[in-house]
mmCIF file of C-alpha atoms and ligand atoms in Angstrom:
data_model
loop_
_atom_site.group_PDB
_atom_site.id
_atom_site.type_symbol
_atom_site.label_atom_id
_atom_site.label_comp_id
_atom_site.label_asym_id
_atom_site.label_seq_id
_atom_site.Cartn_x
_atom_site.Cartn_y
_atom_site.Cartn_z
ATOM 1 C CA MET X 1 -11.001 27.627 28.125
ATOM 2 C CA SER X 2 -12.619 26.232 25.269
ATOM 3 C CA PRO X 3 -15.928 25.121 26.349
ATOM 4 C CA LYS X 4 -16.385 21.610 27.422
ATOM 5 C CA VAL X 5 -18.740 19.041 25.854
ATOM 6 C CA TYR X 6 -21.142 17.051 27.355
ATOM 7 C CA ILE X 7 -21.129 13.334 26.077
ATOM 8 C CA ASN X 8 -23.332 10.793 28.041
ATOM 9 C CA GLY X 9 -23.017 12.286 30.804
ATOM 10 C CA GLU X 10 -19.579 13.105 31.486
ATOM 11 C CA TYR X 11 -17.752 16.421 30.202
ATOM 12 C CA PHE X 12 -14.585 16.298 27.946
ATOM 13 C CA ASP X 13 -12.457 19.464 26.204
ATOM 14 C CA LYS X 14 -13.370 19.891 22.579
ATOM 15 C CA LYS X 15 -9.908 18.195 21.441
ATOM 16 C CA ASP X 16 -10.937 14.498 23.400
ATOM 17 C CA ALA X 17 -14.661 15.166 22.525
ATOM 18 C CA LYS X 18 -15.006 12.352 20.616
ATOM 19 C CA ILE X 19 -17.605 9.604 19.284
ATOM 20 C CA SER X 20 -16.806 6.040 18.326
ATOM 21 C CA VAL X 21 -16.613 5.251 14.279
ATOM 22 C CA PHE X 22 -19.492 2.644 15.036
ATOM 23 C CA ASP X 23 -21.702 5.309 15.915
ATOM 24 C CA HIS X 24 -24.626 5.306 13.678
ATOM 25 C CA GLY X 25 -24.960 8.658 13.542
ATOM 26 C CA LEU X 26 -22.030 8.824 11.774
ATOM 27 C CA LEU X 27 -22.428 5.831 9.525
ATOM 28 C CA TYR X 28 -25.778 5.931 8.507
ATOM 29 C CA GLY X 29 -27.256 9.751 9.912
ATOM 30 C CA ASP X 30 -29.229 7.867 12.200
ATOM 31 C CA GLY X 31 -29.869 10.331 14.870
ATOM 32 C CA VAL X 32 -31.777 13.567 15.404
ATOM 33 C CA PHE X 33 -30.828 17.038 17.005
ATOM 34 C CA GLU X 34 -31.843 20.717 17.807
ATOM 35 C CA GLY X 35 -29.789 23.969 17.622
ATOM 36 C CA ILE X 36 -30.957 26.168 20.612
ATOM 37 C CA ARG X 37 -29.906 29.554 21.659
ATOM 38 C CA SER X 38 -29.546 31.037 24.748
ATOM 39 C CA TYR X 39 -29.147 35.276 25.386
ATOM 40 C CA ASN X 40 -28.010 36.484 28.413
ATOM 41 C CA ARG X 41 -28.383 33.617 30.585
ATOM 42 C CA LEU X 42 -31.830 32.722 29.032
ATOM 43 C CA VAL X 43 -32.815 29.865 27.063
ATOM 44 C CA PHE X 44 -34.828 30.786 24.561
ATOM 45 C CA LYS X 45 -37.638 28.078 23.802
ATOM 46 C CA LEU X 46 -35.794 25.584 25.708
ATOM 47 C CA LYS X 47 -39.351 23.691 26.402
ATOM 48 C CA GLU X 48 -40.552 23.692 22.139
ATOM 49 C CA HIS X 49 -36.686 22.344 21.322
ATOM 50 C CA ILE X 50 -36.495 19.616 23.770
ATOM 51 C CA ASP X 51 -40.102 18.267 22.495
ATOM 52 C CA ARG X 52 -39.045 18.913 18.987
ATOM 53 C CA LEU X 53 -36.364 16.654 19.594
ATOM 54 C CA TYR X 54 -38.183 13.780 21.058
ATOM 55 C CA GLU X 55 -40.880 14.081 18.897
ATOM 56 C CA SER X 56 -38.119 13.457 16.007
ATOM 57 C CA ALA X 57 -36.381 11.084 17.798
ATOM 58 C CA HIS X 58 -40.229 9.538 18.284
ATOM 59 C CA GLY X 59 -40.560 9.891 14.097
ATOM 60 C CA ILE X 60 -37.449 7.585 13.655
ATOM 61 C CA MET X 61 -38.410 4.895 16.782
ATOM 62 C CA LEU X 62 -35.415 6.428 18.590
ATOM 63 C CA LYS X 63 -35.539 6.014 22.421
ATOM 64 C CA ILE X 64 -33.769 8.416 24.136
ATOM 65 C CA ASN X 65 -32.424 7.251 27.507
ATOM 66 C CA LEU X 66 -33.256 10.721 29.289
ATOM 67 C CA SER X 67 -36.183 11.886 30.432
ATOM 68 C CA LYS X 68 -37.011 15.262 29.312
ATOM 69 C CA LYS X 69 -37.012 17.138 32.367
ATOM 70 C CA GLU X 70 -33.154 15.119 32.475
ATOM 71 C CA MET X 71 -32.424 16.168 29.145
ATOM 72 C CA GLU X 72 -33.219 20.118 29.887
ATOM 73 C CA LYS X 73 -31.077 19.805 33.037
ATOM 74 C CA ALA X 74 -28.288 18.340 30.916
ATOM 75 C CA VAL X 75 -28.214 21.295 28.757
ATOM 76 C CA ILE X 76 -28.591 24.140 31.519
ATOM 77 C CA ASP X 77 -25.823 22.293 33.452
ATOM 78 C CA THR X 78 -23.695 22.163 30.413
ATOM 79 C CA LEU X 79 -23.981 26.070 30.011
ATOM 80 C CA LYS X 80 -23.869 26.180 33.579
ATOM 81 C CA SER X 81 -20.364 24.672 33.758
ATOM 82 C CA ASN X 82 -18.949 26.493 30.245
ATOM 83 C CA LYS X 83 -19.977 30.533 32.051
ATOM 84 C CA LEU X 84 -21.583 30.995 28.525
ATOM 85 C CA ASP X 85 -23.907 34.214 28.715
ATOM 86 C CA ASP X 86 -24.796 33.731 25.237
ATOM 87 C CA ALA X 87 -24.406 30.466 23.571
ATOM 88 C CA TYR X 88 -25.490 28.082 20.719
ATOM 89 C CA ILE X 89 -26.177 24.888 22.059
ATOM 90 C CA ARG X 90 -26.171 21.658 19.502
ATOM 91 C CA LEU X 91 -27.825 18.766 21.081
ATOM 92 C CA ILE X 92 -27.842 15.821 19.330
ATOM 93 C CA VAL X 93 -28.779 12.083 20.156
ATOM 94 C CA THR X 94 -27.643 9.370 17.755
ATOM 95 C CA ARG X 95 -28.853 5.853 17.807
ATOM 96 C CA GLY X 96 -25.794 4.519 19.279
ATOM 97 C CA VAL X 97 -22.704 2.516 18.514
ATOM 98 C CA GLY X 98 -23.659 -0.667 16.864
ATOM 99 C CA ASP X 99 -21.945 -2.612 13.984
ATOM 100 C CA LEU X 100 -21.616 -1.914 10.010
ATOM 101 C CA GLY X 101 -24.951 -3.151 9.108
ATOM 102 C CA LEU X 102 -27.995 -1.216 9.061
ATOM 103 C CA ASP X 103 -29.936 -2.847 11.877
ATOM 104 C CA PRO X 104 -30.436 -0.358 15.018
ATOM 105 C CA ARG X 105 -30.967 -3.313 17.001
ATOM 106 C CA LYS X 106 -27.659 -4.159 17.010
ATOM 107 C CA CYS X 107 -26.818 -0.062 18.721
ATOM 108 C CA LYS X 108 -26.071 -0.696 22.214
ATOM 109 C CA GLY X 109 -28.371 2.259 23.277
ATOM 110 C CA SER X 110 -28.221 6.437 22.327
ATOM 111 C CA SER X 111 -25.495 8.922 22.750
ATOM 112 C CA ILE X 112 -26.334 12.633 23.564
ATOM 113 C CA ILE X 113 -23.810 14.969 22.861
ATOM 114 C CA ILE X 114 -24.601 18.411 24.001
ATOM 115 C CA ILE X 115 -21.942 21.011 22.347
ATOM 116 C CA THR X 116 -22.248 24.710 23.359
ATOM 117 C CA ASP X 117 -20.236 27.527 21.946
ATOM 118 C CA LYS X 118 -20.059 31.060 21.127
ATOM 119 C CA ILE X 119 -22.382 32.139 18.230
ATOM 120 C CA GLN X 120 -20.827 33.279 15.286
ATOM 121 C CA LEU X 121 -23.507 35.642 13.815
ATOM 122 C CA TYR X 122 -24.125 36.481 10.695
ATOM 123 C CA PRO X 123 -22.934 39.807 9.409
ATOM 124 C CA GLU X 124 -24.777 43.079 10.912
ATOM 125 C CA LYS X 125 -24.614 44.231 6.933
ATOM 126 C CA MET X 126 -26.748 41.156 6.236
ATOM 127 C CA TYR X 127 -29.702 42.421 8.488
ATOM 128 C CA LYS X 128 -29.405 45.875 7.295
ATOM 129 C CA GLU X 129 -28.832 45.342 4.173
ATOM 130 C CA GLY X 130 -30.893 42.026 3.417
ATOM 131 C CA LEU X 131 -29.931 38.556 1.626
ATOM 132 C CA SER X 132 -30.179 37.819 -2.090
ATOM 133 C CA ILE X 133 -31.127 34.207 -2.409
ATOM 134 C CA ILE X 134 -31.854 32.049 -5.033
ATOM 135 C CA THR X 135 -34.033 28.946 -5.821
ATOM 136 C CA VAL X 136 -32.775 26.302 -6.161
ATOM 137 C CA PRO X 137 -33.800 22.387 -8.402
ATOM 138 C CA THR X 138 -32.992 20.149 -5.660
ATOM 139 C CA PRO X 139 -36.489 19.793 -4.221
ATOM 140 C CA ARG X 140 -36.928 19.088 -0.340
ATOM 141 C CA ASN X 141 -37.466 15.479 0.792
ATOM 142 C CA ILE X 142 -40.968 14.162 0.498
ATOM 143 C CA PRO X 143 -42.193 13.592 3.580
ATOM 144 C CA GLU X 144 -44.029 10.471 2.617
ATOM 145 C CA ALA X 145 -40.059 8.969 2.314
ATOM 146 C CA LEU X 146 -38.473 11.043 5.171
ATOM 147 C CA ASN X 147 -40.345 13.996 6.960
ATOM 148 C CA PRO X 148 -38.524 17.345 7.453
ATOM 149 C CA GLN X 149 -40.548 17.665 10.385
ATOM 150 C CA ILE X 150 -38.174 15.177 11.139
ATOM 151 C CA LYS X 151 -34.779 17.257 12.809
ATOM 152 C CA SER X 152 -32.596 14.115 11.294
ATOM 153 C CA LEU X 153 -28.647 14.075 11.331
ATOM 154 C CA ASN X 154 -29.312 13.550 7.748
ATOM 155 C CA TYR X 155 -29.044 16.979 5.888
ATOM 156 C CA LEU X 156 -27.724 15.832 2.552
ATOM 157 C CA ASN X 157 -30.895 17.025 1.201
ATOM 158 C CA ASN X 158 -30.306 20.646 2.719
ATOM 159 C CA ILE X 159 -26.404 20.446 1.718
ATOM 160 C CA LEU X 160 -27.330 19.626 -2.004
ATOM 161 C CA ALA X 161 -29.508 22.924 -1.954
ATOM 162 C CA LYS X 162 -27.018 24.670 -0.328
ATOM 163 C CA ILE X 163 -23.797 23.954 -2.710
ATOM 164 C CA GLU X 164 -26.349 24.834 -5.700
ATOM 165 C CA ALA X 165 -26.790 28.147 -4.061
ATOM 166 C CA LEU X 166 -22.959 28.521 -3.407
ATOM 167 C CA ASN X 167 -22.114 27.227 -6.652
ATOM 168 C CA CYS X 168 -23.956 30.306 -8.182
ATOM 169 C CA GLY X 169 -22.368 32.290 -5.761
ATOM 170 C CA TYR X 170 -25.374 32.480 -3.260
ATOM 171 C CA GLU X 171 -25.532 32.353 0.293
ATOM 172 C CA GLU X 172 -29.247 30.264 0.693
ATOM 173 C CA ALA X 173 -31.295 28.687 -1.205
ATOM 174 C CA ILE X 174 -35.057 28.562 -1.478
ATOM 175 C CA MET X 175 -35.699 24.931 -1.824
ATOM 176 C CA PHE X 176 -39.716 23.777 -3.451
ATOM 177 C CA THR X 177 -41.559 20.526 -2.203
ATOM 178 C CA ALA X 178 -41.425 17.632 -4.850
ATOM 179 C CA SER X 179 -44.767 19.778 -6.405
ATOM 180 C CA GLY X 180 -43.194 22.705 -6.951
ATOM 181 C CA TYR X 181 -44.785 24.672 -3.978
ATOM 182 C CA VAL X 182 -42.507 26.659 -1.944
ATOM 183 C CA ALA X 183 -41.058 24.917 0.993
ATOM 184 C CA GLU X 184 -38.478 26.580 3.243
ATOM 185 C CA CYS X 185 -34.567 27.346 2.574
ATOM 186 C CA THR X 186 -31.858 25.455 3.264
ATOM 187 C CA GLY X 187 -31.251 25.951 7.387
ATOM 188 C CA ASP X 188 -34.448 28.521 7.899
ATOM 189 C CA ASN X 189 -38.040 28.992 7.299
ATOM 190 C CA ILE X 190 -39.248 31.851 4.590
ATOM 191 C CA PHE X 191 -42.287 34.000 5.068
ATOM 192 C CA ILE X 192 -43.682 36.379 2.582
ATOM 193 C CA ILE X 193 -45.567 39.421 3.367
ATOM 194 C CA LYS X 194 -48.527 40.482 1.028
ATOM 195 C CA ASP X 195 -50.545 43.336 1.371
ATOM 196 C CA ASN X 196 -51.638 42.686 5.683
ATOM 197 C CA ALA X 197 -50.986 39.124 5.349
ATOM 198 C CA LEU X 198 -48.043 37.763 6.883
ATOM 199 C CA ILE X 199 -47.863 33.995 4.931
ATOM 200 C CA THR X 200 -45.309 30.928 5.414
ATOM 201 C CA PRO X 201 -45.917 27.541 3.707
ATOM 202 C CA PRO X 202 -47.807 25.071 6.304
ATOM 203 C CA ALA X 203 -45.642 22.102 7.556
ATOM 204 C CA TYR X 204 -47.289 19.764 5.952
ATOM 205 C CA LEU X 205 -46.242 20.271 2.522
ATOM 206 C CA GLY X 206 -43.060 18.859 4.055
ATOM 207 C CA ILE X 207 -40.760 21.693 5.566
ATOM 208 C CA LEU X 208 -38.899 21.566 9.792
ATOM 209 C CA LYS X 209 -41.760 23.749 11.856
ATOM 210 C CA GLY X 210 -39.289 26.263 13.053
ATOM 211 C CA ILE X 211 -39.599 27.342 16.155
ATOM 212 C CA THR X 212 -38.309 30.860 15.174
ATOM 213 C CA ARG X 213 -41.431 30.309 12.648
ATOM 214 C CA ALA X 214 -43.380 29.782 15.174
ATOM 215 C CA SER X 215 -42.917 32.849 17.262
ATOM 216 C CA VAL X 216 -42.586 35.370 14.435
ATOM 217 C CA MET X 217 -46.416 34.130 13.300
ATOM 218 C CA GLN X 218 -47.355 34.566 17.228
ATOM 219 C CA ILE X 219 -45.744 38.334 17.021
ATOM 220 C CA GLY X 220 -47.045 38.801 13.452
ATOM 221 C CA LYS X 221 -50.674 38.056 15.045
ATOM 222 C CA LYS X 222 -50.204 40.568 18.142
ATOM 223 C CA LEU X 223 -49.025 43.216 15.594
ATOM 224 C CA GLY X 224 -52.631 43.067 13.341
ATOM 225 C CA LEU X 225 -51.370 40.799 10.748
ATOM 226 C CA ASP X 226 -53.271 38.220 9.206
ATOM 227 C CA VAL X 227 -50.924 35.403 9.710
ATOM 228 C CA LYS X 228 -51.675 32.333 7.297
ATOM 229 C CA GLU X 229 -50.027 29.093 6.726
ATOM 230 C CA ASP X 230 -50.604 28.767 3.104
ATOM 231 C CA VAL X 231 -49.574 26.813 -0.262
ATOM 232 C CA LEU X 232 -46.709 29.363 -2.311
ATOM 233 C CA THR X 233 -45.880 29.416 -5.946
ATOM 234 C CA ARG X 234 -42.702 31.007 -7.224
ATOM 235 C CA HIS X 235 -44.793 33.770 -8.723
ATOM 236 C CA ASN X 236 -46.066 34.325 -4.929
ATOM 237 C CA LEU X 237 -42.191 35.032 -4.349
ATOM 238 C CA PHE X 238 -41.690 37.507 -7.067
ATOM 239 C CA THR X 239 -44.759 39.662 -6.093
ATOM 240 C CA ALA X 240 -44.280 39.437 -2.542
ATOM 241 C CA ASP X 241 -44.186 42.970 -0.732
ATOM 242 C CA GLU X 242 -41.487 41.493 1.312
ATOM 243 C CA SER X 243 -39.932 37.944 2.475
ATOM 244 C CA PHE X 244 -37.744 37.374 5.141
ATOM 245 C CA LEU X 245 -36.245 34.133 6.300
ATOM 246 C CA THR X 246 -36.608 32.325 10.589
ATOM 247 C CA GLY X 247 -34.292 30.503 12.081
ATOM 248 C CA THR X 248 -32.271 30.102 15.075
ATOM 249 C CA ALA X 249 -29.219 31.076 14.136
ATOM 250 C CA ALA X 250 -30.269 33.749 11.456
ATOM 251 C CA GLU X 251 -32.923 35.120 14.071
ATOM 252 C CA VAL X 252 -35.241 37.226 11.585
ATOM 253 C CA VAL X 253 -33.358 38.438 8.128
ATOM 254 C CA PRO X 254 -34.597 40.279 5.397
ATOM 255 C CA VAL X 255 -34.666 38.891 1.851
ATOM 256 C CA VAL X 256 -34.377 41.481 -1.163
ATOM 257 C CA SER X 257 -33.900 39.683 -3.975
ATOM 258 C CA ILE X 258 -34.701 36.494 -5.328
ATOM 259 C CA GLU X 259 -32.882 34.949 -8.468
ATOM 260 C CA LYS X 260 -32.431 38.767 -8.889
ATOM 261 C CA ARG X 261 -35.514 39.771 -8.967
ATOM 262 C CA ILE X 262 -36.273 42.347 -6.491
ATOM 263 C CA VAL X 263 -38.739 42.110 -3.587
ATOM 264 C CA GLY X 264 -40.465 45.153 -2.809
ATOM 265 C CA THR X 265 -38.570 47.875 -2.761
ATOM 266 C CA GLY X 266 -35.227 45.850 -2.862
ATOM 267 C CA GLN X 267 -34.651 47.269 0.926
ATOM 268 C CA PRO X 268 -35.341 45.458 4.410
ATOM 269 C CA GLY X 269 -39.183 45.692 4.358
ATOM 270 C CA LYS X 270 -41.233 47.844 6.896
ATOM 271 C CA THR X 271 -43.039 45.084 8.316
ATOM 272 C CA THR X 272 -40.098 42.744 8.676
ATOM 273 C CA LEU X 273 -38.170 45.501 10.551
ATOM 274 C CA LYS X 274 -40.652 45.727 12.861
ATOM 275 C CA LEU X 275 -40.902 41.906 13.122
ATOM 276 C CA MET X 276 -37.092 41.657 13.469
ATOM 277 C CA LYS X 277 -37.415 44.535 16.447
ATOM 278 C CA GLU X 278 -40.439 42.154 18.265
ATOM 279 C CA PHE X 279 -38.489 39.139 17.665
ATOM 280 C CA LYS X 280 -35.062 40.564 19.211
ATOM 281 C CA ASN X 281 -37.283 41.801 22.299
ATOM 282 C CA LEU X 282 -38.663 38.352 23.520
ATOM 283 C CA THR X 283 -35.636 36.850 23.505
ATOM 284 C CA LYS X 284 -34.332 39.063 26.064
ATOM 285 C CA THR X 285 -37.485 38.532 28.155
ATOM 286 C CA ASP X 286 -38.522 35.071 27.212
ATOM 287 C CA GLY X 287 -36.315 32.105 28.460
ATOM 288 C CA THR X 288 -35.250 29.732 31.097
ATOM 289 C CA LYS X 289 -33.042 31.238 33.370
ATOM 290 C CA TYR X 290 -29.502 29.519 34.357
HETATM 291 N N1 PMP Y 1 -35.828 24.549 8.204
HETATM 292 C C1 PMP Y 1 -34.786 23.846 8.646
HETATM 293 C C2 PMP Y 1 -34.301 22.983 7.618
HETATM 294 C C3 PMP Y 1 -33.662 23.926 9.443
HETATM 295 O O1 PMP Y 1 -32.664 23.137 9.528
HETATM 296 C C4 PMP Y 1 -33.985 25.178 10.434
HETATM 297 C C5 PMP Y 1 -33.416 25.238 11.737
HETATM 298 N N2 PMP Y 1 -31.899 25.903 11.332
HETATM 299 C C6 PMP Y 1 -35.006 25.959 10.340
HETATM 300 C C7 PMP Y 1 -36.122 25.507 9.010
HETATM 301 C C8 PMP Y 1 -35.757 26.804 11.477
HETATM 302 O O2 PMP Y 1 -35.787 26.152 12.638
HETATM 303 P P1 PMP Y 1 -35.573 26.965 13.932
HETATM 304 O O3 PMP Y 1 -36.446 28.472 13.925
HETATM 305 O O4 PMP Y 1 -36.492 26.217 15.253
HETATM 306 O O5 PMP Y 1 -34.140 26.823 14.304
#
């Protein structure tokens, strides 16, 4: 049985889960979303994801017609009705159905979509051997225009960077800010380890404030690392002892080379491996039960 999709309070089979071509989510990427995961019937950081969704919506002046509590319940009910123990949850809120103009006032109210599916894990090899990635020329959106802290449905900035990486034979890209500082990857945050410091770019530079990023920073503190949000340059990347990416889908994945320059020993780093293990443990215990 394929999982049922929630659309505005109703459940539909995958093949019947459809929205209008006049929805501004489709016409203009006018909407926001979250990617959430559940592990063994525990939804990881559900409150944090719902809070970020409502913050993103507020950032684009989009009113969600459910309270946070009701949204939480809708996610849990969808998971329960689909009997998924481990799932990837895509929660989407669009501006809703309008006309062909931009005017959001013409939209009749937001559409809420919850898709739950089995997770497609990245190949195990990637976690054992680490990722080789590349930096790309397309800068991350400037925060003054469209702040990357808003997880909007318009991901073209990230898709362009992804295409540049794929064209060069790499699966993931490091994006810089328009001023040339390290920002993040197309769908993940980036960290480096240098001596005893665990460093990741600050959110004000214009990155998504990842929920996995926050968990890993907390774990790092517990492990006695000097956890810092700091501006990073290409030089910092190339001279790092270790590097890794974080994201809901990827979890914690080691980076072993950047533009064919070897990071550290060229193997997943010792501290990275420790953080990966502690993060895995956290997903087994920390979550909303369903
Ligand atoms: N940056 C971008 C651009 C993302 O899309 C994501 C989520 N896939 C992340 C970082 C990681 O965020 P999180 O840990 O909250 O999934």
